[in-house]
mmCIF file of C-alpha atoms and ligand atoms in Angstrom:
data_model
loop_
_atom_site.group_PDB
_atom_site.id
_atom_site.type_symbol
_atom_site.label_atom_id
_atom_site.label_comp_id
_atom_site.label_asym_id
_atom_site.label_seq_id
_atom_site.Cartn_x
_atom_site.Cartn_y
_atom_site.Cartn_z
ATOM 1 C CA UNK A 897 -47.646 -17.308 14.794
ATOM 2 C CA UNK A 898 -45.149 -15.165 12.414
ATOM 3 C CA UNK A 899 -45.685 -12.268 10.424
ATOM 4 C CA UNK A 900 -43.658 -11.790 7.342
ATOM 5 C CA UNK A 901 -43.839 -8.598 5.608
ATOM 6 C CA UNK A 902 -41.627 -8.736 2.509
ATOM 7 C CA UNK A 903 -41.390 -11.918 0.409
ATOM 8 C CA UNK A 904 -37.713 -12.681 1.168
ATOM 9 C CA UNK A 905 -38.887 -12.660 4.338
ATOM 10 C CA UNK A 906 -41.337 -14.938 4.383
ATOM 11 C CA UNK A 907 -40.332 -17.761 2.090
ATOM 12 C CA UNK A 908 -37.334 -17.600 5.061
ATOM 13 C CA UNK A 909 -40.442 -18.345 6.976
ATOM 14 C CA UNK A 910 -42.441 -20.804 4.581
ATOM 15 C CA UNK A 911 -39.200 -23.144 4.684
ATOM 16 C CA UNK A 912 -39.665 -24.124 8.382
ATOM 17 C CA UNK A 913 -43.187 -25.435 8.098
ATOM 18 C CA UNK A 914 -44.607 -28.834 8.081
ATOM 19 C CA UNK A 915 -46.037 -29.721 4.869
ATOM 20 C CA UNK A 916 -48.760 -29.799 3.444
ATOM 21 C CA UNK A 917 -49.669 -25.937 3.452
ATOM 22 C CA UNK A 918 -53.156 -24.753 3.733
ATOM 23 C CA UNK A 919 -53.172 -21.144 2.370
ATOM 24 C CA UNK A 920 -56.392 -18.354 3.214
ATOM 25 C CA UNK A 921 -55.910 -15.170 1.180
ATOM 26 C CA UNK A 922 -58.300 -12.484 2.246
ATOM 27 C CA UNK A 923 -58.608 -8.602 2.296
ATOM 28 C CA UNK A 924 -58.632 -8.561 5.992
ATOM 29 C CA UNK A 925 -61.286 -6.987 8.520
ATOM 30 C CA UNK A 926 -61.465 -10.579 9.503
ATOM 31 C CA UNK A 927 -65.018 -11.644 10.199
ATOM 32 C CA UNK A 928 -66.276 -15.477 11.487
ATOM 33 C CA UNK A 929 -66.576 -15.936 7.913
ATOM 34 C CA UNK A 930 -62.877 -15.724 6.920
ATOM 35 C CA UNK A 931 -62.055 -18.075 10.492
ATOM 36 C CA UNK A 932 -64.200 -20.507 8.948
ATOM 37 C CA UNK A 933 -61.967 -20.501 5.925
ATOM 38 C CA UNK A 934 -58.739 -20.926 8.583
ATOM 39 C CA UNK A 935 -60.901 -23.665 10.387
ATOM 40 C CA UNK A 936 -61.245 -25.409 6.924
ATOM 41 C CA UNK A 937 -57.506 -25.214 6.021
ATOM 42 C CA UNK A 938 -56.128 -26.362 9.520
ATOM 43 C CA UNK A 939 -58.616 -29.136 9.280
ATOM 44 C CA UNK A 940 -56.612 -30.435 6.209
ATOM 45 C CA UNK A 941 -53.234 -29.197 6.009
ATOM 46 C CA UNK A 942 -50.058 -29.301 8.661
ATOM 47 C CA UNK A 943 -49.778 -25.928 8.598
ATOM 48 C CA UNK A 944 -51.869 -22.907 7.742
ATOM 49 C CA UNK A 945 -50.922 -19.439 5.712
ATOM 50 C CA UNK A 946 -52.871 -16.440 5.901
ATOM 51 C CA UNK A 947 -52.653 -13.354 3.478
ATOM 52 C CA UNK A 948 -53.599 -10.213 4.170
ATOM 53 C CA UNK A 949 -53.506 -7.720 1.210
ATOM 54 C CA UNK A 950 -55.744 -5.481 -0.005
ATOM 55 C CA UNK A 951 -55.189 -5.831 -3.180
ATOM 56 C CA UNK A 952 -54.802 -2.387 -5.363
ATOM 57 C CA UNK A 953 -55.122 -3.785 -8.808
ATOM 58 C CA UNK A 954 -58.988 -5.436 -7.836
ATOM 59 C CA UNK A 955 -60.066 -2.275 -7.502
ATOM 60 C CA UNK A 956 -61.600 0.140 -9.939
ATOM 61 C CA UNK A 957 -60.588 3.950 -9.557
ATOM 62 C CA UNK A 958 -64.265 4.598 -8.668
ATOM 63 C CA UNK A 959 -64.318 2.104 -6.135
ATOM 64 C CA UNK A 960 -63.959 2.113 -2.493
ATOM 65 C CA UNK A 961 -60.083 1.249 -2.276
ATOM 66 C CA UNK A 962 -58.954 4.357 0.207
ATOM 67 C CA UNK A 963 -62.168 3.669 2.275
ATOM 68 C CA UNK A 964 -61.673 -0.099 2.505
ATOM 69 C CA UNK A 965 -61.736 -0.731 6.520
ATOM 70 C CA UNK A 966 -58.546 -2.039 7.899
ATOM 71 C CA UNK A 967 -57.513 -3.242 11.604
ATOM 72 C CA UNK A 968 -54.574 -5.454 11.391
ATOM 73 C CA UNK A 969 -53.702 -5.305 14.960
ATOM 74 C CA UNK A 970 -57.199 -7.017 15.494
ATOM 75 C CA UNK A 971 -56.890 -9.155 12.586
ATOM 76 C CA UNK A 972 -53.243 -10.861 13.888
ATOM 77 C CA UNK A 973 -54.919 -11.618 16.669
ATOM 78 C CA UNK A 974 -57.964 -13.137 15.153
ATOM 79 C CA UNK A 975 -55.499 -15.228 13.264
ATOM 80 C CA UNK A 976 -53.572 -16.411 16.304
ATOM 81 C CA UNK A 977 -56.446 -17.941 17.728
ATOM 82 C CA UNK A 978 -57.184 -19.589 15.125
ATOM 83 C CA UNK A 979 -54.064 -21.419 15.151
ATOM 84 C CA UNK A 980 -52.739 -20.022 11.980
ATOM 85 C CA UNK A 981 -48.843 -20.439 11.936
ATOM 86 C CA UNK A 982 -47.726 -17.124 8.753
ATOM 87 C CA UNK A 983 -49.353 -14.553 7.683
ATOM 88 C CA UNK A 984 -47.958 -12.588 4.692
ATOM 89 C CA UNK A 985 -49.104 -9.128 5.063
ATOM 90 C CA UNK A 986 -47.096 -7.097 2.373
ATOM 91 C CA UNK A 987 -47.451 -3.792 1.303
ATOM 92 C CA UNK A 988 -48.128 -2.822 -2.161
ATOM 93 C CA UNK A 989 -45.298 -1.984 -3.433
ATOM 94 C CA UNK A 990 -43.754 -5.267 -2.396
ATOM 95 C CA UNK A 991 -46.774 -7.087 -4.516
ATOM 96 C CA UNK A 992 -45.765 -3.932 -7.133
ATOM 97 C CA UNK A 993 -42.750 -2.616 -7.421
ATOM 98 C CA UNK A 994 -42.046 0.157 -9.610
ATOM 99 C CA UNK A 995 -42.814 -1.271 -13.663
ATOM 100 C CA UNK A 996 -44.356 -4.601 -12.299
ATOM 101 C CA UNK A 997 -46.244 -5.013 -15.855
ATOM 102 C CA UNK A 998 -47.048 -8.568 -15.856
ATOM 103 C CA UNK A 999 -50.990 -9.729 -15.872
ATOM 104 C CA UNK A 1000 -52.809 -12.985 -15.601
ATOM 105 C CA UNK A 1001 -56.515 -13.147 -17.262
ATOM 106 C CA UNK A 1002 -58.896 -15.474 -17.387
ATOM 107 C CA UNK A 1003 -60.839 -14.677 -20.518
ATOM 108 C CA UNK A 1004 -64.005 -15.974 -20.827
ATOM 109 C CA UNK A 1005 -65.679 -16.787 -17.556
ATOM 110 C CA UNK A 1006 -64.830 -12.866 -16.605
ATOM 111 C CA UNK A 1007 -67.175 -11.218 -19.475
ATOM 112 C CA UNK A 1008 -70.237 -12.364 -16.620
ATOM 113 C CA UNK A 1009 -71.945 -11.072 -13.777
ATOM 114 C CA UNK A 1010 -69.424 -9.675 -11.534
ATOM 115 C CA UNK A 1011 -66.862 -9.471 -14.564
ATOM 116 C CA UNK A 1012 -69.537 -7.813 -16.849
ATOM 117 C CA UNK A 1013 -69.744 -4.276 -13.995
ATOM 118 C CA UNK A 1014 -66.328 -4.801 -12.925
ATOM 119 C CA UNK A 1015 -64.521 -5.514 -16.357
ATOM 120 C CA UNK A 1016 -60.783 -4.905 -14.727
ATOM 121 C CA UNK A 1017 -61.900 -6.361 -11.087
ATOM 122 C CA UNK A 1018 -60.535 -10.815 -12.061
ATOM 123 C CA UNK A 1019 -57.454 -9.360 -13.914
ATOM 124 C CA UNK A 1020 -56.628 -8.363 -10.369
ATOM 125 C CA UNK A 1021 -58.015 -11.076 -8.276
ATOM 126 C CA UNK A 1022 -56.369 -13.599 -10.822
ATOM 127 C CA UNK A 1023 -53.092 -11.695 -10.815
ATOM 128 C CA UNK A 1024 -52.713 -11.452 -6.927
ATOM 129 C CA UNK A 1025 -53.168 -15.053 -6.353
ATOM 130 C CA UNK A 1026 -51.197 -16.483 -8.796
ATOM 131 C CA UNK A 1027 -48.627 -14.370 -7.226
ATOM 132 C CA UNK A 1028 -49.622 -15.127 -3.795
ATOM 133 C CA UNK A 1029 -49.463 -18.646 -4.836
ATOM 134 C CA UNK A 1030 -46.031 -18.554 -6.091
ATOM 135 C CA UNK A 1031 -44.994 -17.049 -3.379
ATOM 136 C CA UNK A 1032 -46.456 -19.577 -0.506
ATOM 137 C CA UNK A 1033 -46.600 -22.362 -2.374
ATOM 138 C CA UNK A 1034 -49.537 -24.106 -0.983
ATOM 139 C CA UNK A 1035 -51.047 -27.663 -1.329
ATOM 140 C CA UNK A 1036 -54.307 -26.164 -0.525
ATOM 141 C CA UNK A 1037 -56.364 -23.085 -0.914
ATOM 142 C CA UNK A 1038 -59.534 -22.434 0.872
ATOM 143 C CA UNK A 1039 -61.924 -19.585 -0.865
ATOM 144 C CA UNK A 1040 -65.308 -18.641 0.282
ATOM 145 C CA UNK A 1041 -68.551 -19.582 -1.890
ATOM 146 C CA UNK A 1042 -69.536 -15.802 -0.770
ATOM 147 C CA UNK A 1043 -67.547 -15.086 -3.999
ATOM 148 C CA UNK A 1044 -68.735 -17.838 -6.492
ATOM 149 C CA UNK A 1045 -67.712 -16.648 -9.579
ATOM 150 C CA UNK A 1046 -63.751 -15.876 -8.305
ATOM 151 C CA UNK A 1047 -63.646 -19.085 -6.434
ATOM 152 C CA UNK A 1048 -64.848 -20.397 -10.184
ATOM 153 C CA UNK A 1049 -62.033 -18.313 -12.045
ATOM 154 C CA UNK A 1050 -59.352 -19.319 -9.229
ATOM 155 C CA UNK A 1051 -60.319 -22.958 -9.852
ATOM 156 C CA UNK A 1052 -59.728 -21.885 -13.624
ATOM 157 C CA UNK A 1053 -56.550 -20.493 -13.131
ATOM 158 C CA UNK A 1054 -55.383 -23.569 -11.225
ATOM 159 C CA UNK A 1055 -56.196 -25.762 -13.990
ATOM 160 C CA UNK A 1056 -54.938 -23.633 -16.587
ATOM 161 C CA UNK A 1057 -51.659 -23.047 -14.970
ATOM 162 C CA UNK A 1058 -50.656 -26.261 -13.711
ATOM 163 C CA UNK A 1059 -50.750 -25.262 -10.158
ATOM 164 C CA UNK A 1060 -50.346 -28.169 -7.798
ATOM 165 C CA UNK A 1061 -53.410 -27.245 -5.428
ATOM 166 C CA UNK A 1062 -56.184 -28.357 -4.299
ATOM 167 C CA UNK A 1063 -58.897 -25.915 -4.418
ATOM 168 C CA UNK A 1064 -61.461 -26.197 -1.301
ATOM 169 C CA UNK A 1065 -64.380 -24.338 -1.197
ATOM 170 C CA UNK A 1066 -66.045 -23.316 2.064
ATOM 171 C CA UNK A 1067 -69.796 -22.598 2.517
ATOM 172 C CA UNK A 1068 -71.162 -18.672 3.039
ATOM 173 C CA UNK A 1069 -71.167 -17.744 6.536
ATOM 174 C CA UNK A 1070 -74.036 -15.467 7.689
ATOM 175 C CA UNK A 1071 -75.228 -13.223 10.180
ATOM 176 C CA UNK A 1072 -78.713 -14.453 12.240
ATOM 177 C CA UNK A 1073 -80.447 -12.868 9.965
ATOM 178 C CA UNK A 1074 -79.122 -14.179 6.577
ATOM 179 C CA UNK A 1075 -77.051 -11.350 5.473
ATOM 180 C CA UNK A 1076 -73.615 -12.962 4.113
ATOM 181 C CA UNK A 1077 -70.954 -11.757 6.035
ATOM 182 C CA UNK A 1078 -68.792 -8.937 4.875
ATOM 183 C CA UNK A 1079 -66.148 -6.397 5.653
ATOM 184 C CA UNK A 1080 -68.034 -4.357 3.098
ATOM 185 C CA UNK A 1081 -71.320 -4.716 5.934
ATOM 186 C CA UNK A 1082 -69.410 -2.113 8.079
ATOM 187 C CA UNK A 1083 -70.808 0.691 5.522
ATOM 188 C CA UNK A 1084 -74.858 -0.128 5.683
ATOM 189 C CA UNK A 1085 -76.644 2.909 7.794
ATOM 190 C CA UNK A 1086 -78.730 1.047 10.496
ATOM 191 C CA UNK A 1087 -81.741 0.941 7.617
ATOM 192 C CA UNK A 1088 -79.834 0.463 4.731
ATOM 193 C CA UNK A 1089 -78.760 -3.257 7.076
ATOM 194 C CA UNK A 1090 -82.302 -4.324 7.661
ATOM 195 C CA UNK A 1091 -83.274 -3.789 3.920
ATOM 196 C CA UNK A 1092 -80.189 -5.790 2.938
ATOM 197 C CA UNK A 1093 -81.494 -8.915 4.016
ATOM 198 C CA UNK A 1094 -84.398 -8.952 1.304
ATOM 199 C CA UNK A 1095 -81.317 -9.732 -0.748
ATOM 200 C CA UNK A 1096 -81.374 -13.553 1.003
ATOM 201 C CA UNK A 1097 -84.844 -13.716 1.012
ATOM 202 C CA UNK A 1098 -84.590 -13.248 -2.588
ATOM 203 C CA UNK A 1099 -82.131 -16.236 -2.746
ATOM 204 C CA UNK A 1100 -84.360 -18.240 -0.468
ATOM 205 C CA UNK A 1101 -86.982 -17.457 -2.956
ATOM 206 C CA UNK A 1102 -85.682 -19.119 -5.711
ATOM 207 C CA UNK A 1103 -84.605 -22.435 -3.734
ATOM 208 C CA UNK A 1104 -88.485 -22.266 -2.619
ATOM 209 C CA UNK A 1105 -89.606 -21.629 -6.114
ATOM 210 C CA UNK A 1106 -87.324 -24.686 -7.199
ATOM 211 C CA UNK A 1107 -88.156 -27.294 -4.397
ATOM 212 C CA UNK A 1108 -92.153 -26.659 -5.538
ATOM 213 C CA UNK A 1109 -91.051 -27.476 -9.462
ATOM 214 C CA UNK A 1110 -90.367 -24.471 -10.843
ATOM 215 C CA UNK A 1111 -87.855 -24.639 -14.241
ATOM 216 C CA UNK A 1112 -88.332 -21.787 -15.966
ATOM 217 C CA UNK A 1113 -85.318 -19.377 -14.693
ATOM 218 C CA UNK A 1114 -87.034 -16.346 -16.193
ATOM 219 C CA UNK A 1115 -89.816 -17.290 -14.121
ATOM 220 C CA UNK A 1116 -87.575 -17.281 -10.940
ATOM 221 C CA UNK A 1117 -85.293 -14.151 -12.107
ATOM 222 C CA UNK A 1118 -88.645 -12.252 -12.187
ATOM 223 C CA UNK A 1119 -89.941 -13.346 -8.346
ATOM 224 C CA UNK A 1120 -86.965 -12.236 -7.178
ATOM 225 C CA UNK A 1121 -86.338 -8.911 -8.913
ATOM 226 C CA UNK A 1122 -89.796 -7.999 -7.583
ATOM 227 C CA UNK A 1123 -89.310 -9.384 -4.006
ATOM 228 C CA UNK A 1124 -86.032 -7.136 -4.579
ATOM 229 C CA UNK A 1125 -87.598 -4.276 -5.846
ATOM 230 C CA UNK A 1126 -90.116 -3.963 -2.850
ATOM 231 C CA UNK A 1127 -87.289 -2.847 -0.676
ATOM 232 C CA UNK A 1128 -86.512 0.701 -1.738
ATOM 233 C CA UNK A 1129 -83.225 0.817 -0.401
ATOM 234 C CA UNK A 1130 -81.889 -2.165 -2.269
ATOM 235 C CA UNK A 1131 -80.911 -1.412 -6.147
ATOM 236 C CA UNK A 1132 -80.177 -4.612 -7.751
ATOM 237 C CA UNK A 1133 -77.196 -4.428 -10.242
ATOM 238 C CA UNK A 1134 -77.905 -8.088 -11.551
ATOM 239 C CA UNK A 1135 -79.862 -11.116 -10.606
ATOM 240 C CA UNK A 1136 -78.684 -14.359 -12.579
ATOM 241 C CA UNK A 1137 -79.613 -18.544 -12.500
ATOM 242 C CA UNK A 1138 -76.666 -19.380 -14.709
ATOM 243 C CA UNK A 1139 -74.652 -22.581 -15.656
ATOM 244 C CA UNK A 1140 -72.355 -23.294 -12.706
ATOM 245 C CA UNK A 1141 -69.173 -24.085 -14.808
ATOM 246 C CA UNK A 1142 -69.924 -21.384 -17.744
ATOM 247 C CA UNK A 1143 -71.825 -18.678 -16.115
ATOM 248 C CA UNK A 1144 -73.943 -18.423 -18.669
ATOM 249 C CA UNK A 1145 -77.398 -17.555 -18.508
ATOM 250 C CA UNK A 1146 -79.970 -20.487 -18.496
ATOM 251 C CA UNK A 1147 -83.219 -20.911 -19.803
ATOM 252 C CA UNK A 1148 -84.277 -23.784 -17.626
ATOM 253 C CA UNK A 1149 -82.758 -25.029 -15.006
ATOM 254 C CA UNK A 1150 -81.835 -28.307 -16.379
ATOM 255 C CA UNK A 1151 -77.989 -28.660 -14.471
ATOM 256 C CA UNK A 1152 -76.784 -27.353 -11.424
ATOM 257 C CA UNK A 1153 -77.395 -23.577 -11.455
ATOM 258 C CA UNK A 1154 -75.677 -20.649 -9.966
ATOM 259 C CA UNK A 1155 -78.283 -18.308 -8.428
ATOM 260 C CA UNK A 1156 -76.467 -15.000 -7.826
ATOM 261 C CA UNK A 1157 -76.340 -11.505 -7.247
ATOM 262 C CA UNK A 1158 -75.024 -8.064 -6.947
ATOM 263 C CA UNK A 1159 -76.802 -4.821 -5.426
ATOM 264 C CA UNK A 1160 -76.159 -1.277 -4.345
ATOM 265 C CA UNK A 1161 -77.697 -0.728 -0.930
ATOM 266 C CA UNK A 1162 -76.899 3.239 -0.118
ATOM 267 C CA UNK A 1163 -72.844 3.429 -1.369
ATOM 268 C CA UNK A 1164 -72.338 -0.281 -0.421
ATOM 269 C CA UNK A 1165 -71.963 -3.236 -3.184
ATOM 270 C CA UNK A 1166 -73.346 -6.451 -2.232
ATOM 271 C CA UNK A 1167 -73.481 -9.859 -3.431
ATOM 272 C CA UNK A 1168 -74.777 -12.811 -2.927
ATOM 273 C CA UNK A 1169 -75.578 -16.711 -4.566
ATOM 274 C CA UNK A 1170 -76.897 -20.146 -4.019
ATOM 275 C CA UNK A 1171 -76.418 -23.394 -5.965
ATOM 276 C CA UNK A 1172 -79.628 -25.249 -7.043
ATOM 277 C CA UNK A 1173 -80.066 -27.830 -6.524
ATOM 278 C CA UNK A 1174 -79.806 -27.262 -2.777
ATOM 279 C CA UNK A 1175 -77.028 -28.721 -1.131
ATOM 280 C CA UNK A 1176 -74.933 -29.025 -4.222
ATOM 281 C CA UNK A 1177 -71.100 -27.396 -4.124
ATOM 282 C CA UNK A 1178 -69.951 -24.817 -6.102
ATOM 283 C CA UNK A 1179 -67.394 -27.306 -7.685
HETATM 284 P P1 LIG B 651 -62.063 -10.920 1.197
HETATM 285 O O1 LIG B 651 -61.282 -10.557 2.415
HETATM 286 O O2 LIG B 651 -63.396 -10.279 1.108
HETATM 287 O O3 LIG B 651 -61.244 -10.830 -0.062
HETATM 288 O O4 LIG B 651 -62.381 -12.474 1.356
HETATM 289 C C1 LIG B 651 -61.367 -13.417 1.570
HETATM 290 C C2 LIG B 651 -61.954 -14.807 1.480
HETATM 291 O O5 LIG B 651 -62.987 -14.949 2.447
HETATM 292 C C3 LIG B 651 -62.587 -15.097 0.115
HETATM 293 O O6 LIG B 651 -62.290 -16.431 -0.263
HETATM 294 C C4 LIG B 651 -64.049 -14.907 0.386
HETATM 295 O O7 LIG B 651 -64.884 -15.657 -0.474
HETATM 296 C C5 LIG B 651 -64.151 -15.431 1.802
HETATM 297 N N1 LIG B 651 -65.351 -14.924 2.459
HETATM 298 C C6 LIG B 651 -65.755 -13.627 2.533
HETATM 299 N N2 LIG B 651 -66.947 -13.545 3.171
HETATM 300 C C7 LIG B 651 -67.302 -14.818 3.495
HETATM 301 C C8 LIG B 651 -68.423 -15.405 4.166
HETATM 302 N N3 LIG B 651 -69.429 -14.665 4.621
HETATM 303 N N4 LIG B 651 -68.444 -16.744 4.321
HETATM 304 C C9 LIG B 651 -67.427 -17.519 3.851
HETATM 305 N N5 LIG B 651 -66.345 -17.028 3.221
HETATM 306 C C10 LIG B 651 -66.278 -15.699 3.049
#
């Protein structure tokens, strides 16, 4: 496995492998759930790429940027075994150099749920990965349903800019007891992790609510915020059944749905989401 720091660097690197290229961006503080995303990509491509960046511009100034965990050494060698073949790990002024003033948006579909309490956070996301894109060049690009809505504005961005890739999007990984995986898990006190996993329950919930007949996404939106709101330790920040391609809020559940949502537990964000009906991709 190589490491490439700089972009000269590594499209030296990018020349010499076999084609196609399955590409895994992530934050790092690998967990099984990012391997699964590496599994997914060697499974279909000749080669895999791996990103690690923790990406400045995603970040709010309130937000936990400084604190974000890091262990690279750990994370190469996660990577290694899982048979990836480059990982780009630049710093940020190699994404940024000094007057980098050049932004990709996608508009609409970012005024929602994640979008509407982190209105800067997809300028970011959808900035870095175009980038990251250019820069490796992939056939395919594996993203984790964990993060619906920017798997949704990277398949966006794809389509919008002409991008040659196949977008592939692998299921949420989770610990025993439900809780998506996260770097952002490291942060929960030992209670603040038990109450967390009302947060699934709540999604489970809803697909219960669903299989028995239940339409009426106020109905469901309701059960959940007071499942939710029984755990004291859990704030929720939003809890939406929306329109899978639009994100916007339904009425009835009529199409495939987007259950999803966001919640403070102590300092630490979460999110979470399901597609109804069950078994249904995100795509
Ligand atoms: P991050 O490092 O948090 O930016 O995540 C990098 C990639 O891993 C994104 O495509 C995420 O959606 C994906 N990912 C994060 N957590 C999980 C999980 N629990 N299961 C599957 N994919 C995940």
């Amino acid at each position: 496995m190589k490491v490439a720091e700089s972009i000269a660097e590594f499209r030296k690197l990018r020349a010499d492998l076999a084609e196609p290229v399955g590409f895994v961006p992530t934050m790092g503080y690998l967990h099984v759930g990012h391997l699964s995303l590496v599994r997914e990509a060697r499974e279909r491509s000749a080669s895999v790429v791996a990103s690690i960046f923790v990406n400045p511009s995603q970040f709010a100034p309130t937000e936990d940027l400084a604190a974000y965990p890091r262990d690279l050494d750990r994370d190469l060698a996660l990577l290694e075994a899982e048979g990836a073949d480059l990982v780009f790990v630049p710093e940020a002024e190699e994404m940024y150099p000094d007057g980098y003033d050049t932004w990709i948006a996608v508009e609409e579909l970012t005024t929602r749920l994640e979008g509407a309490s982190r209105p800067t956070h997809f300028r970011g996301v959808a900035t870095v990965v175009g980038k990251l894109f250019v820069i490796v060049e992939p056939q395919i690009a594996v993203f984790g349903q964990k993060d619906a809505q920017q798997a949704l504005v990277i398949d966006r961005l794809i389509r919008d800019l002409g991008f040659a890739i196949e977008l592939v999007v692998a299921p949420t990984i989770r610990e025993s007891d439900g809780l998506a995986m996260s770097s952002r898990n490291t942060y929960l006190e030992p209670d603040e992790r038990v109450g967390a996993t009302v947060l699934r329950q709540s999604l489970l919930l809803a697909e219960r609510l669903y299989a028995d007949g239940e339409r009426s996404a106020k109905m469901i939106r309701s059960r959940m915020q007071e499942l939710i709101a029984s755990e004291p330790l859990v704030e929720p920040v939003y809890v939406s059944l929306a329109d899978v391609t639009t994100l916007e809020e339904l009425e009835t559940i009529d199409r495939k749905a987007l259950v999803s949502l966001a919640a403070k537990v102590g300092v630490t964000r979460l999110i979470d989401n399901i597609v109804l009906p069950p078994g249904e991709g995100l795509l």
